[in-house]
């Protein structure tokens, strides 16, 4: 694995950015759950469909719009 040429302060900034992103995402997910009873993923699906022409998309197009990939499930 190639190591990125980042300084210690760059790594500290990267860590702070990732932690902030996790906190914001968790807060959004919590608010959606408590106020609307849906998950962030469900909201993303509804929002993407709402923006689509006719509010419809084929499943593959929806997955592509959300940048979702098929899970590698060995027991499915």
mmCIF file of C-alpha atoms in Angstrom, residues 17-66:
data_model
loop_
_atom_site.group_PDB
_atom_site.id
_atom_site.type_symbol
_atom_site.label_atom_id
_atom_site.label_comp_id
_atom_site.label_asym_id
_atom_site.label_seq_id
_atom_site.Cartn_x
_atom_site.Cartn_y
_atom_site.Cartn_z
ATOM 1 C CA UNK A 17 -12.728 16.317 9.147
ATOM 2 C CA UNK A 18 -13.731 12.644 9.258
ATOM 3 C CA UNK A 19 -14.911 12.938 12.863
ATOM 4 C CA UNK A 20 -16.970 16.043 12.033
ATOM 5 C CA UNK A 21 -18.516 14.205 9.100
ATOM 6 C CA UNK A 22 -19.460 11.268 11.348
ATOM 7 C CA UNK A 23 -21.032 13.582 13.938
ATOM 8 C CA UNK A 24 -23.062 15.527 11.357
ATOM 9 C CA UNK A 25 -24.228 12.314 9.672
ATOM 10 C CA UNK A 26 -25.270 10.809 13.013
ATOM 11 C CA UNK A 27 -27.138 14.003 13.964
ATOM 12 C CA UNK A 28 -28.999 14.040 10.645
ATOM 13 C CA UNK A 29 -29.872 10.367 10.971
ATOM 14 C CA UNK A 30 -31.107 10.880 14.536
ATOM 15 C CA UNK A 31 -33.243 13.878 13.554
ATOM 16 C CA UNK A 32 -34.798 12.009 10.631
ATOM 17 C CA UNK A 33 -35.569 9.036 12.868
ATOM 18 C CA UNK A 34 -37.145 11.086 15.649
ATOM 19 C CA UNK A 35 -38.992 13.653 13.517
ATOM 20 C CA UNK A 36 -40.014 11.641 10.446
ATOM 21 C CA UNK A 37 -39.566 8.012 11.482
ATOM 22 C CA UNK A 38 -37.259 7.257 8.560
ATOM 23 C CA UNK A 39 -33.566 6.546 8.132
ATOM 24 C CA UNK A 40 -31.085 8.680 6.232
ATOM 25 C CA UNK A 41 -31.001 5.996 3.534
ATOM 26 C CA UNK A 42 -34.799 6.061 3.200
ATOM 27 C CA UNK A 43 -34.735 9.855 2.978
ATOM 28 C CA UNK A 44 -32.075 9.657 0.261
ATOM 29 C CA UNK A 45 -34.250 7.287 -1.764
ATOM 30 C CA UNK A 46 -37.331 9.478 -1.378
ATOM 31 C CA UNK A 47 -35.422 12.649 -2.232
ATOM 32 C CA UNK A 48 -33.797 11.071 -5.292
ATOM 33 C CA UNK A 49 -37.139 9.760 -6.547
ATOM 34 C CA UNK A 50 -38.748 13.139 -5.894
ATOM 35 C CA UNK A 51 -36.145 14.817 -8.099
ATOM 36 C CA UNK A 52 -36.532 12.284 -10.930
ATOM 37 C CA UNK A 53 -38.748 12.985 -13.943
ATOM 38 C CA UNK A 54 -42.188 11.641 -13.079
ATOM 39 C CA UNK A 55 -40.809 10.762 -9.621
ATOM 40 C CA UNK A 56 -39.826 7.329 -10.914
ATOM 41 C CA UNK A 57 -36.553 5.556 -11.619
ATOM 42 C CA UNK A 58 -35.618 2.025 -12.487
ATOM 43 C CA UNK A 59 -33.966 0.249 -9.554
ATOM 44 C CA UNK A 60 -30.565 0.194 -11.262
ATOM 45 C CA UNK A 61 -30.811 3.898 -12.086
ATOM 46 C CA UNK A 62 -31.834 4.673 -8.516
ATOM 47 C CA UNK A 63 -28.876 2.705 -7.177
ATOM 48 C CA UNK A 64 -26.575 4.515 -9.593
ATOM 49 C CA UNK A 65 -27.930 7.932 -8.622
ATOM 50 C CA UNK A 66 -27.303 7.087 -4.972
#
